[in-house]
PDB file of C-alpha atoms in Angstrom:
ATOM      1  CA  MET C   1      -6.464 -12.340 -21.481  1.00 52.00           C
ATOM      2  CA  THR C   2      -8.118 -12.568 -18.051  1.00 50.00           C
ATOM      3  CA  LEU C   3      -6.893 -13.231 -14.822  1.00 51.00           C
ATOM      4  CA  SER C   4      -9.373 -12.972 -11.490  1.00 53.00           C
ATOM      5  CA  THR C   5      -9.335 -13.748  -8.127  1.00 57.00           C
ATOM      6  CA  THR C   6     -11.270 -14.472  -5.478  1.00 57.00           C
ATOM      7  CA  ASN C   7      -8.683 -14.652  -2.579  1.00 85.00           C
ATOM      8  CA  TYR C   8     -10.639 -11.346  -1.347  1.00 95.00           C
ATOM      9  CA  GLU C   9     -13.976 -10.797   1.075  1.00 94.00           C
ATOM     10  CA  ASP C  10     -14.358  -6.854   0.622  1.00 95.00           C
ATOM     11  CA  ILE C  11     -13.243  -6.416  -3.179  1.00 97.00           C
ATOM     12  CA  LEU C  12     -12.539  -7.653  -6.684  1.00 97.00           C
ATOM     13  CA  TYR C  13      -9.894  -8.137  -8.528  1.00 97.00           C
ATOM     14  CA  ASP C  14      -9.073  -8.428 -12.327  1.00 97.00           C
ATOM     15  CA  VAL C  15      -7.110  -8.685 -14.699  1.00 97.00           C
ATOM     16  CA  THR C  16      -7.919  -8.491 -18.676  1.00 97.00           C
ATOM     17  CA  ASP C  17      -5.682  -7.081 -21.676  1.00 97.00           C
ATOM     18  CA  GLY C  18      -3.409  -5.235 -19.995  1.00 98.00           C
ATOM     19  CA  VAL C  19      -6.566  -3.436 -17.422  1.00 98.00           C
ATOM     20  CA  ALA C  20      -6.642  -3.852 -13.686  1.00 98.00           C
ATOM     21  CA  THR C  21      -9.835  -3.656 -12.388  1.00 98.00           C
ATOM     22  CA  ILE C  22     -10.322  -2.955  -8.665  1.00 98.00           C
ATOM     23  CA  THR C  23     -13.678  -3.374  -7.444  1.00 98.00           C
ATOM     24  CA  ILE C  24     -15.185  -2.540  -4.169  1.00 98.00           C
ATOM     25  CA  ASN C  25     -17.749  -5.320  -3.311  1.00 98.00           C
ATOM     26  CA  ARG C  26     -20.228  -4.401  -0.792  1.00 96.00           C
ATOM     27  CA  ALA C  27     -23.265  -3.410  -2.633  1.00 97.00           C
ATOM     28  CA  ASP C  28     -25.477  -3.903   0.366  1.00 95.00           C
ATOM     29  CA  ARG C  29     -23.345  -1.214   1.655  1.00 95.00           C
ATOM     30  CA  TYR C  30     -23.682   1.025  -1.247  1.00 97.00           C
ATOM     31  CA  ASN C  31     -19.596   0.038  -1.291  1.00 97.00           C
ATOM     32  CA  ALA C  32     -18.656   1.560   1.878  1.00 94.00           C
ATOM     33  CA  PHE C  33     -15.757   0.469   3.253  1.00 92.00           C
ATOM     34  CA  ARG C  34     -13.943  -0.783   6.403  1.00 90.00           C
ATOM     35  CA  GLY C  35     -11.300  -1.719   8.198  1.00 86.00           C
ATOM     36  CA  GLN C  36     -11.351  -4.612   5.720  1.00 89.00           C
ATOM     37  CA  THR C  37     -12.175  -3.340   2.970  1.00 93.00           C
ATOM     38  CA  CYS C  38      -8.954  -0.620   2.758  1.00 92.00           C
ATOM     39  CA  MET C  39      -6.454  -2.993   3.596  1.00 92.00           C
ATOM     40  CA  GLU C  40      -7.890  -5.557   0.695  1.00 94.00           C
ATOM     41  CA  LEU C  41      -7.554  -2.243  -2.063  1.00 96.00           C
ATOM     42  CA  LEU C  42      -4.154  -1.499  -0.379  1.00 95.00           C
ATOM     43  CA  ASP C  43      -2.717  -5.291  -1.768  1.00 95.00           C
ATOM     44  CA  ALA C  44      -5.037  -4.750  -4.871  1.00 97.00           C
ATOM     45  CA  PHE C  45      -3.398  -1.790  -5.516  1.00 97.00           C
ATOM     46  CA  ASN C  46       0.436  -2.310  -4.813  1.00 96.00           C
ATOM     47  CA  ARG C  47      -0.311  -5.677  -6.877  1.00 96.00           C
ATOM     48  CA  ALA C  48      -1.413  -3.726 -10.147  1.00 97.00           C
ATOM     49  CA  GLY C  49       0.474  -0.974  -9.049  1.00 97.00           C
ATOM     50  CA  TRP C  50       3.917  -2.912  -9.820  1.00 94.00           C
ATOM     51  CA  ASP C  51       3.028  -5.150 -12.175  1.00 96.00           C
ATOM     52  CA  LYS C  52       4.485  -4.590 -15.369  1.00 95.00           C
ATOM     53  CA  SER C  53       1.714  -6.313 -17.157  1.00 96.00           C
ATOM     54  CA  ILE C  54      -0.690  -4.017 -16.388  1.00 98.00           C
ATOM     55  CA  GLY C  55      -0.860   0.222 -17.752  1.00 98.00           C
ATOM     56  CA  VAL C  56      -3.658   0.927 -16.457  1.00 98.00           C
ATOM     57  CA  ILE C  57      -5.961   0.178 -13.088  1.00 98.00           C
ATOM     58  CA  VAL C  58      -9.494   0.955 -13.108  1.00 98.00           C
ATOM     59  CA  LEU C  59     -11.412   1.783  -9.297  1.00 98.00           C
ATOM     60  CA  THR C  60     -15.334   1.238  -9.124  1.00 98.00           C
ATOM     61  CA  GLY C  61     -17.917  -0.164  -6.819  1.00 98.00           C
ATOM     62  CA  ALA C  62     -20.429  -3.499  -7.571  1.00 98.00           C
ATOM     63  CA  GLY C  63     -24.012  -2.931  -8.680  1.00 97.00           C
ATOM     64  CA  ASP C  64     -25.225   0.369 -10.690  1.00 95.00           C
ATOM     65  CA  LYS C  65     -26.217   2.717  -7.110  1.00 97.00           C
ATOM     66  CA  ALA C  66     -22.623   3.053  -5.893  1.00 98.00           C
ATOM     67  CA  PHE C  67     -19.069   4.029  -6.505  1.00 98.00           C
ATOM     68  CA  CYS C  68     -18.186   4.058  -2.825  1.00 98.00           C
ATOM     69  CA  THR C  69     -20.309   6.152  -0.365  1.00 96.00           C
ATOM     70  CA  GLY C  70     -17.078   6.260   1.647  1.00 91.00           C
ATOM     71  CA  GLY C  71     -17.048   5.100   5.538  1.00 85.00           C
ATOM     72  CA  ASP C  72     -19.658   2.532   6.529  1.00 81.00           C
ATOM     73  CA  GLN C  73     -21.026   4.042   9.333  1.00 68.00           C
ATOM     74  CA  SER C  74     -22.152   0.981  11.130  1.00 62.00           C
ATOM     75  CA  ALA C  75     -18.490   0.097  11.674  1.00 54.00           C
ATOM     76  CA  HIS C  76     -17.768   3.807  13.684  1.00 46.00           C
ATOM     77  CA  GLU C  77     -17.782   4.168  17.114  1.00 54.00           C
ATOM     78  CA  GLY C  78     -15.738   6.516  17.539  1.00 48.00           C
ATOM     79  CA  GLN C  79     -12.891   4.638  15.532  1.00 50.00           C
ATOM     80  CA  TYR C  80     -13.717   2.865  12.308  1.00 52.00           C
ATOM     81  CA  ASP C  81     -12.874  -1.151  13.163  1.00 55.00           C
ATOM     82  CA  GLY C  82      -9.498  -1.274  11.451  1.00 54.00           C
ATOM     83  CA  ARG C  83      -5.442  -0.122  12.437  1.00 58.00           C
ATOM     84  CA  GLY C  84      -4.701   3.482  11.327  1.00 60.00           C
ATOM     85  CA  ILE C  85      -5.165   6.690  12.882  1.00 59.00           C
ATOM     86  CA  ILE C  86      -9.275   7.029  13.037  1.00 60.00           C
ATOM     87  CA  GLY C  87      -9.118   3.305  12.644  1.00 63.00           C
ATOM     88  CA  LEU C  88      -9.458   3.073   9.245  1.00 80.00           C
ATOM     89  CA  PRO C  89      -5.730   2.972   6.726  1.00 84.00           C
ATOM     90  CA  VAL C  90      -7.667   5.878   4.622  1.00 87.00           C
ATOM     91  CA  GLU C  91      -4.371   8.042   4.276  1.00 87.00           C
ATOM     92  CA  GLU C  92      -2.247   5.063   3.018  1.00 90.00           C
ATOM     93  CA  LEU C  93      -4.814   4.111   0.374  1.00 94.00           C
ATOM     94  CA  GLN C  94      -4.864   8.350  -0.923  1.00 94.00           C
ATOM     95  CA  THR C  95      -1.458   7.981  -1.118  1.00 94.00           C
ATOM     96  CA  LEU C  96      -1.342   3.984  -2.752  1.00 97.00           C
ATOM     97  CA  ILE C  97      -3.370   5.782  -5.601  1.00 97.00           C
ATOM     98  CA  ARG C  98      -1.087   9.066  -6.434  1.00 97.00           C
ATOM     99  CA  GLN C  99       2.098   6.406  -5.781  1.00 96.00           C
ATOM    100  CA  VAL C 100       0.754   4.306  -7.824  1.00 97.00           C
ATOM    101  CA  PRO C 101       3.567   4.630 -11.522  1.00 97.00           C
ATOM    102  CA  LYS C 102       0.327   3.617 -13.931  1.00 97.00           C
ATOM    103  CA  PRO C 103      -2.590   6.260 -14.554  1.00 98.00           C
ATOM    104  CA  VAL C 104      -6.045   4.728 -12.389  1.00 98.00           C
ATOM    105  CA  ILE C 105      -9.625   6.201 -13.574  1.00 99.00           C
ATOM    106  CA  ALA C 106     -12.407   5.903 -11.372  1.00 98.00           C
ATOM    107  CA  ARG C 107     -15.417   4.525 -13.031  1.00 98.00           C
ATOM    108  CA  VAL C 108     -18.123   6.009 -11.309  1.00 98.00           C
ATOM    109  CA  ASN C 109     -21.687   3.955 -11.544  1.00 97.00           C
ATOM    110  CA  GLY C 110     -23.315   5.456  -8.859  1.00 98.00           C
ATOM    111  CA  PHE C 111     -23.136   7.572  -5.688  1.00 98.00           C
ATOM    112  CA  ALA C 112     -19.451   8.548  -5.654  1.00 98.00           C
ATOM    113  CA  ILE C 113     -20.261  10.546  -1.418  1.00 97.00           C
ATOM    114  CA  GLY C 114     -18.034  11.372   1.171  1.00 95.00           C
ATOM    115  CA  GLY C 115     -14.946   9.207   1.110  1.00 94.00           C
ATOM    116  CA  GLY C 116     -15.970   8.014  -2.327  1.00 97.00           C
ATOM    117  CA  HIS C 117     -15.990  11.522  -3.877  1.00 98.00           C
ATOM    118  CA  VAL C 118     -12.562  11.754  -2.131  1.00 97.00           C
ATOM    119  CA  LEU C 119     -11.282   8.500  -3.892  1.00 97.00           C
ATOM    120  CA  HIS C 120     -12.644   9.666  -7.220  1.00 98.00           C
ATOM    121  CA  VAL C 121     -11.141  13.066  -7.088  1.00 98.00           C
ATOM    122  CA  LEU C 122      -7.740  11.375  -6.533  1.00 97.00           C
ATOM    123  CA  CYS C 123      -8.245   9.372  -9.253  1.00 98.00           C
ATOM    124  CA  ASP C 124      -6.035  10.559 -12.441  1.00 98.00           C
ATOM    125  CA  LEU C 125      -8.762   9.974 -14.219  1.00 98.00           C
ATOM    126  CA  SER C 126     -13.508   9.464 -13.712  1.00 98.00           C
ATOM    127  CA  ILE C 127     -15.233   8.257 -16.140  1.00 98.00           C
ATOM    128  CA  ALA C 128     -19.464   8.578 -14.583  1.00 98.00           C
ATOM    129  CA  SER C 129     -22.904   7.244 -15.671  1.00 98.00           C
ATOM    130  CA  GLU C 130     -25.620   9.707 -16.182  1.00 98.00           C
ATOM    131  CA  THR C 131     -26.874   8.005 -13.147  1.00 97.00           C
ATOM    132  CA  ALA C 132     -23.422   9.203 -10.745  1.00 98.00           C
ATOM    133  CA  ILE C 133     -24.367  10.666  -7.732  1.00 98.00           C
ATOM    134  CA  PHE C 134     -21.480  12.868  -6.397  1.00 98.00           C
ATOM    135  CA  GLY C 135     -21.153  14.561  -2.852  1.00 98.00           C
ATOM    136  CA  GLN C 136     -20.029  15.391   0.608  1.00 97.00           C
ATOM    137  CA  VAL C 137     -20.946  14.462   3.582  1.00 94.00           C
ATOM    138  CA  GLY C 138     -18.735  14.666   6.546  1.00 89.00           C
ATOM    139  CA  PRO C 139     -20.018  18.005   8.344  1.00 91.00           C
ATOM    140  CA  LYS C 140     -23.608  16.048   8.358  1.00 90.00           C
ATOM    141  CA  VAL C 141     -22.312  12.642  10.505  1.00 86.00           C
ATOM    142  CA  GLY C 142     -19.307  14.804  12.523  1.00 85.00           C
ATOM    143  CA  SER C 143     -17.159  13.396  10.009  1.00 87.00           C
ATOM    144  CA  VAL C 144     -14.459  15.294   7.565  1.00 90.00           C
ATOM    145  CA  ASP C 145     -11.163  14.996   5.379  1.00 89.00           C
ATOM    146  CA  PRO C 146      -8.663  17.595   6.458  1.00 88.00           C
ATOM    147  CA  GLY C 147      -6.212  16.531   3.543  1.00 90.00           C
ATOM    148  CA  PHE C 148      -6.656  15.759  -0.044  1.00 93.00           C
ATOM    149  CA  GLY C 149     -10.821  15.788   0.151  1.00 93.00           C
ATOM    150  CA  THR C 150     -10.649  19.352   0.675  1.00 95.00           C
ATOM    151  CA  ALA C 151      -7.408  20.756  -0.120  1.00 94.00           C
ATOM    152  CA  TYR C 152      -6.698  18.902  -3.352  1.00 96.00           C
ATOM    153  CA  LEU C 153     -10.121  19.127  -4.013  1.00 97.00           C
ATOM    154  CA  SER C 154      -9.837  23.170  -4.406  1.00 96.00           C
ATOM    155  CA  ARG C 155      -6.722  22.550  -6.791  1.00 95.00           C
ATOM    156  CA  VAL C 156      -9.059  20.326  -8.923  1.00 96.00           C
ATOM    157  CA  ILE C 157     -12.370  23.099  -9.118  1.00 97.00           C
ATOM    158  CA  GLY C 158     -11.740  25.655  -7.062  1.00 97.00           C
ATOM    159  CA  GLU C 159     -12.322  27.168  -3.836  1.00 97.00           C
ATOM    160  CA  LYS C 160     -15.078  28.720  -3.912  1.00 98.00           C
ATOM    161  CA  ARG C 161     -16.864  25.047  -5.331  1.00 98.00           C
ATOM    162  CA  ALA C 162     -14.863  23.284  -3.452  1.00 98.00           C
ATOM    163  CA  ARG C 163     -16.408  25.248  -0.326  1.00 98.00           C
ATOM    164  CA  GLU C 164     -19.811  25.048  -1.215  1.00 98.00           C
ATOM    165  CA  ILE C 165     -19.170  21.221  -1.576  1.00 98.00           C
ATOM    166  CA  TRP C 166     -18.536  20.715   2.205  1.00 97.00           C
ATOM    167  CA  TYR C 167     -19.716  23.626   4.030  1.00 97.00           C
ATOM    168  CA  LEU C 168     -23.375  22.625   2.831  1.00 97.00           C
ATOM    169  CA  CYS C 169     -23.826  18.803   2.010  1.00 96.00           C
ATOM    170  CA  ARG C 170     -25.545  18.835  -1.179  1.00 97.00           C
ATOM    171  CA  LYS C 171     -25.245  16.344  -3.989  1.00 98.00           C
ATOM    172  CA  TYR C 172     -24.614  16.824  -7.280  1.00 98.00           C
ATOM    173  CA  SER C 173     -25.226  15.408 -10.943  1.00 98.00           C
ATOM    174  CA  ALA C 174     -22.712  13.447 -12.813  1.00 98.00           C
ATOM    175  CA  GLN C 175     -23.824  16.460 -15.642  1.00 98.00           C
ATOM    176  CA  GLN C 176     -22.835  19.533 -13.169  1.00 98.00           C
ATOM    177  CA  ALA C 177     -19.586  17.245 -12.048  1.00 98.00           C
ATOM    178  CA  LEU C 178     -18.458  17.604 -15.934  1.00 98.00           C
ATOM    179  CA  GLU C 179     -18.800  21.194 -15.629  1.00 98.00           C
ATOM    180  CA  TRP C 180     -16.815  21.853 -12.551  1.00 98.00           C
ATOM    181  CA  GLY C 181     -14.127  19.733 -13.942  1.00 97.00           C
ATOM    182  CA  LEU C 182     -14.495  17.236 -11.439  1.00 98.00           C
ATOM    183  CA  VAL C 183     -15.361  13.900 -14.405  1.00 98.00           C
ATOM    184  CA  ASN C 184     -13.737  14.143 -17.835  1.00 98.00           C
ATOM    185  CA  ALA C 185     -16.206  12.410 -18.849  1.00 98.00           C
ATOM    186  CA  VAL C 186     -20.047  11.052 -18.630  1.00 98.00           C
ATOM    187  CA  VAL C 187     -21.557   8.784 -20.979  1.00 98.00           C
ATOM    188  CA  PRO C 188     -25.175   6.905 -20.294  1.00 98.00           C
ATOM    189  CA  PRO C 189     -25.106   4.002 -17.746  1.00 98.00           C
ATOM    190  CA  GLU C 190     -24.992   1.272 -20.511  1.00 98.00           C
ATOM    191  CA  GLN C 191     -21.997   2.692 -22.428  1.00 98.00           C
ATOM    192  CA  LEU C 192     -19.990   2.608 -19.391  1.00 98.00           C
ATOM    193  CA  ASP C 193     -17.713  -0.040 -19.506  1.00 98.00           C
ATOM    194  CA  GLU C 194     -17.379   0.430 -23.458  1.00 98.00           C
ATOM    195  CA  GLU C 195     -15.953   4.474 -22.362  1.00 98.00           C
ATOM    196  CA  VAL C 196     -13.879   3.045 -19.995  1.00 98.00           C
ATOM    197  CA  ARG C 197     -11.696   0.399 -21.975  1.00 98.00           C
ATOM    198  CA  LYS C 198     -11.986   3.140 -24.934  1.00 98.00           C
ATOM    199  CA  TRP C 199      -9.790   5.485 -23.039  1.00 98.00           C
ATOM    200  CA  CYS C 200      -7.852   2.331 -20.871  1.00 98.00           C
ATOM    201  CA  ASP C 201      -6.420   1.292 -24.263  1.00 98.00           C
ATOM    202  CA  GLU C 202      -5.924   4.322 -25.651  1.00 98.00           C
ATOM    203  CA  ILE C 203      -3.902   4.553 -22.485  1.00 98.00           C
ATOM    204  CA  LEU C 204      -2.496   1.129 -23.252  1.00 98.00           C
ATOM    205  CA  GLU C 205      -0.811   2.559 -26.846  1.00 98.00           C
ATOM    206  CA  LYS C 206       1.348   5.134 -24.697  1.00 98.00           C
ATOM    207  CA  SER C 207       5.266   5.088 -23.630  1.00 98.00           C
ATOM    208  CA  PRO C 208       4.711   3.273 -19.430  1.00 97.00           C
ATOM    209  CA  THR C 209       7.956   5.419 -18.634  1.00 97.00           C
ATOM    210  CA  ALA C 210       6.379   9.112 -20.077  1.00 98.00           C
ATOM    211  CA  LEU C 211       3.459   8.500 -18.194  1.00 98.00           C
ATOM    212  CA  SER C 212       4.748   7.115 -14.999  1.00 98.00           C
ATOM    213  CA  ILE C 213       6.750  10.453 -15.268  1.00 98.00           C
ATOM    214  CA  ALA C 214       3.667  13.085 -15.979  1.00 98.00           C
ATOM    215  CA  LYS C 215       2.350  11.707 -13.045  1.00 98.00           C
ATOM    216  CA  ARG C 216       4.958  12.211 -10.880  1.00 97.00           C
ATOM    217  CA  SER C 217       5.511  15.789 -11.856  1.00 97.00           C
ATOM    218  CA  PHE C 218       1.369  16.324 -11.764  1.00 96.00           C
ATOM    219  CA  ASN C 219       1.960  14.629  -7.624  1.00 96.00           C
ATOM    220  CA  ALA C 220       4.615  16.752  -7.339  1.00 96.00           C
ATOM    221  CA  ASP C 221       2.406  19.892  -7.189  1.00 92.00           C
ATOM    222  CA  SER C 222       0.157  19.043  -4.338  1.00 93.00           C
ATOM    223  CA  GLU C 223       2.734  16.674  -2.473  1.00 92.00           C
ATOM    224  CA  ASN C 224       2.695  18.941   0.622  1.00 91.00           C
ATOM    225  CA  ILE C 225      -0.919  18.262   1.049  1.00 89.00           C
ATOM    226  CA  ALA C 226      -0.278  14.850   2.430  1.00 86.00           C
ATOM    227  CA  GLY C 227       1.489  16.958   5.669  1.00 85.00           C
ATOM    228  CA  ILE C 228      -1.077  18.581   5.598  1.00 83.00           C
ATOM    229  CA  GLY C 229      -3.441  15.358   6.252  1.00 83.00           C
ATOM    230  CA  ALA C 230      -1.649  13.584   8.193  1.00 82.00           C
ATOM    231  CA  LEU C 231      -1.813  16.934  10.443  1.00 83.00           C
ATOM    232  CA  GLY C 232      -5.299  16.821  10.219  1.00 82.00           C
ATOM    233  CA  MET C 233      -6.272  12.716  10.736  1.00 80.00           C
ATOM    234  CA  GLN C 234      -4.598  13.417  13.743  1.00 81.00           C
ATOM    235  CA  ALA C 235      -7.076  16.475  14.779  1.00 82.00           C
ATOM    236  CA  LEU C 236      -9.595  13.970  13.361  1.00 78.00           C
ATOM    237  CA  SER C 237      -9.207  10.734  15.571  1.00 79.00           C
ATOM    238  CA  LEU C 238      -9.730  13.485  18.679  1.00 83.00           C
ATOM    239  CA  TYR C 239     -12.546  14.704  17.174  1.00 82.00           C
ATOM    240  CA  TYR C 240     -14.385  11.236  16.793  1.00 77.00           C
ATOM    241  CA  ASP C 241     -14.012  10.972  20.553  1.00 81.00           C
ATOM    242  CA  THR C 242     -16.342  14.242  20.648  1.00 84.00           C
ATOM    243  CA  GLU C 243     -19.591  14.252  21.814  1.00 84.00           C
ATOM    244  CA  GLU C 244     -20.794  16.452  18.750  1.00 85.00           C
ATOM    245  CA  SER C 245     -19.345  13.440  16.473  1.00 83.00           C
ATOM    246  CA  LYS C 246     -20.959  10.801  18.314  1.00 80.00           C
ATOM    247  CA  GLU C 247     -23.880  12.643  17.708  1.00 83.00           C
ATOM    248  CA  GLY C 248     -23.531  12.402  13.725  1.00 80.00           C
ATOM    249  CA  VAL C 249     -23.280   9.055  14.077  1.00 78.00           C
ATOM    250  CA  ALA C 250     -25.950   8.291  16.192  1.00 82.00           C
ATOM    251  CA  ALA C 251     -27.952  10.220  14.394  1.00 83.00           C
ATOM    252  CA  PHE C 252     -26.884   9.023  10.843  1.00 79.00           C
ATOM    253  CA  LYS C 253     -27.812   5.447  12.447  1.00 80.00           C
ATOM    254  CA  GLU C 254     -30.982   6.618  13.617  1.00 86.00           C
ATOM    255  CA  LYS C 255     -32.588   8.260  10.423  1.00 85.00           C
ATOM    256  CA  ARG C 256     -32.708  12.042  12.212  1.00 89.00           C
ATOM    257  CA  LYS C 257     -31.326  15.594  12.237  1.00 87.00           C
ATOM    258  CA  PRO C 258     -28.058  15.422  14.329  1.00 87.00           C
ATOM    259  CA  ASN C 259     -28.151  18.261  17.209  1.00 87.00           C
ATOM    260  CA  PHE C 260     -24.439  19.501  17.363  1.00 81.00           C
ATOM    261  CA  ARG C 261     -25.692  23.123  18.114  1.00 76.00           C
ATOM    262  CA  VAL C 262     -27.726  21.748  21.405  1.00 64.00           C
ATOM    263  CA  LEU C 263     -24.247  19.481  21.928  1.00 59.00           C
ATOM    264  CA  ARG C 264     -21.857  22.974  21.335  1.00 58.00           C
ATOM    265  CA  ARG C 265     -24.142  24.562  23.886  1.00 52.00           C
ATOM    266  CA  LEU C 266     -24.439  22.329  27.089  1.00 52.00           C
ATOM    267  CA  ALA C 267     -20.537  22.008  26.806  1.00 51.00           C
TER     268      ALA C 267
END
């Protein structure tokens, strides 16, 4: 049985045989999210998370170039264009992915960069195409994820590697991500849907209550990071109003290297 809806502007929502697939549908923006996108994702995750006919949620991006590349810089002028501390309800979205009482699988079909990288890390499982690319860009564009994107990442792959990802802003291949434990499986792009469905079908055979308890048990150990993130987002909101952060956004839009150090000396 397949159920689809086109009531959303920035995402697609589909239910097929017990699996809800939520697709960020902004391929022309490499599936970067704006305020509207986050609000629709919140609605879709709530919708799927509490529907007893659904056993697994899959999060992915439209097209074959990007899973998600984080906040849309074209919608970032000191603050983003939606609600929340930084103009994006990203804290709510991150928390909701963790709180829905069923497994969430990231189907990583391309770039998982910035805030998109954080989303895939927060999903219970990640299955990637061989063409997927992972990494962070925050310090290159005057931003950072001061909660789950940093502290939780270090729990997944260790502090040294997490700090490398954030301090150097390099890009990593799907194979490297697999070796580091960032993803669960890597397959050729033409096999990605088949592999994701295989994992979903295995999960659907299991007790939904047992899975829900297991998920909440895993989350309990790192739940304090939400508090760290709340404090960090408040600081990030203040940082976005500085010339240093605005220089990162301007440089990104103008396709040049930012001059962070010059601004610091002039301040």
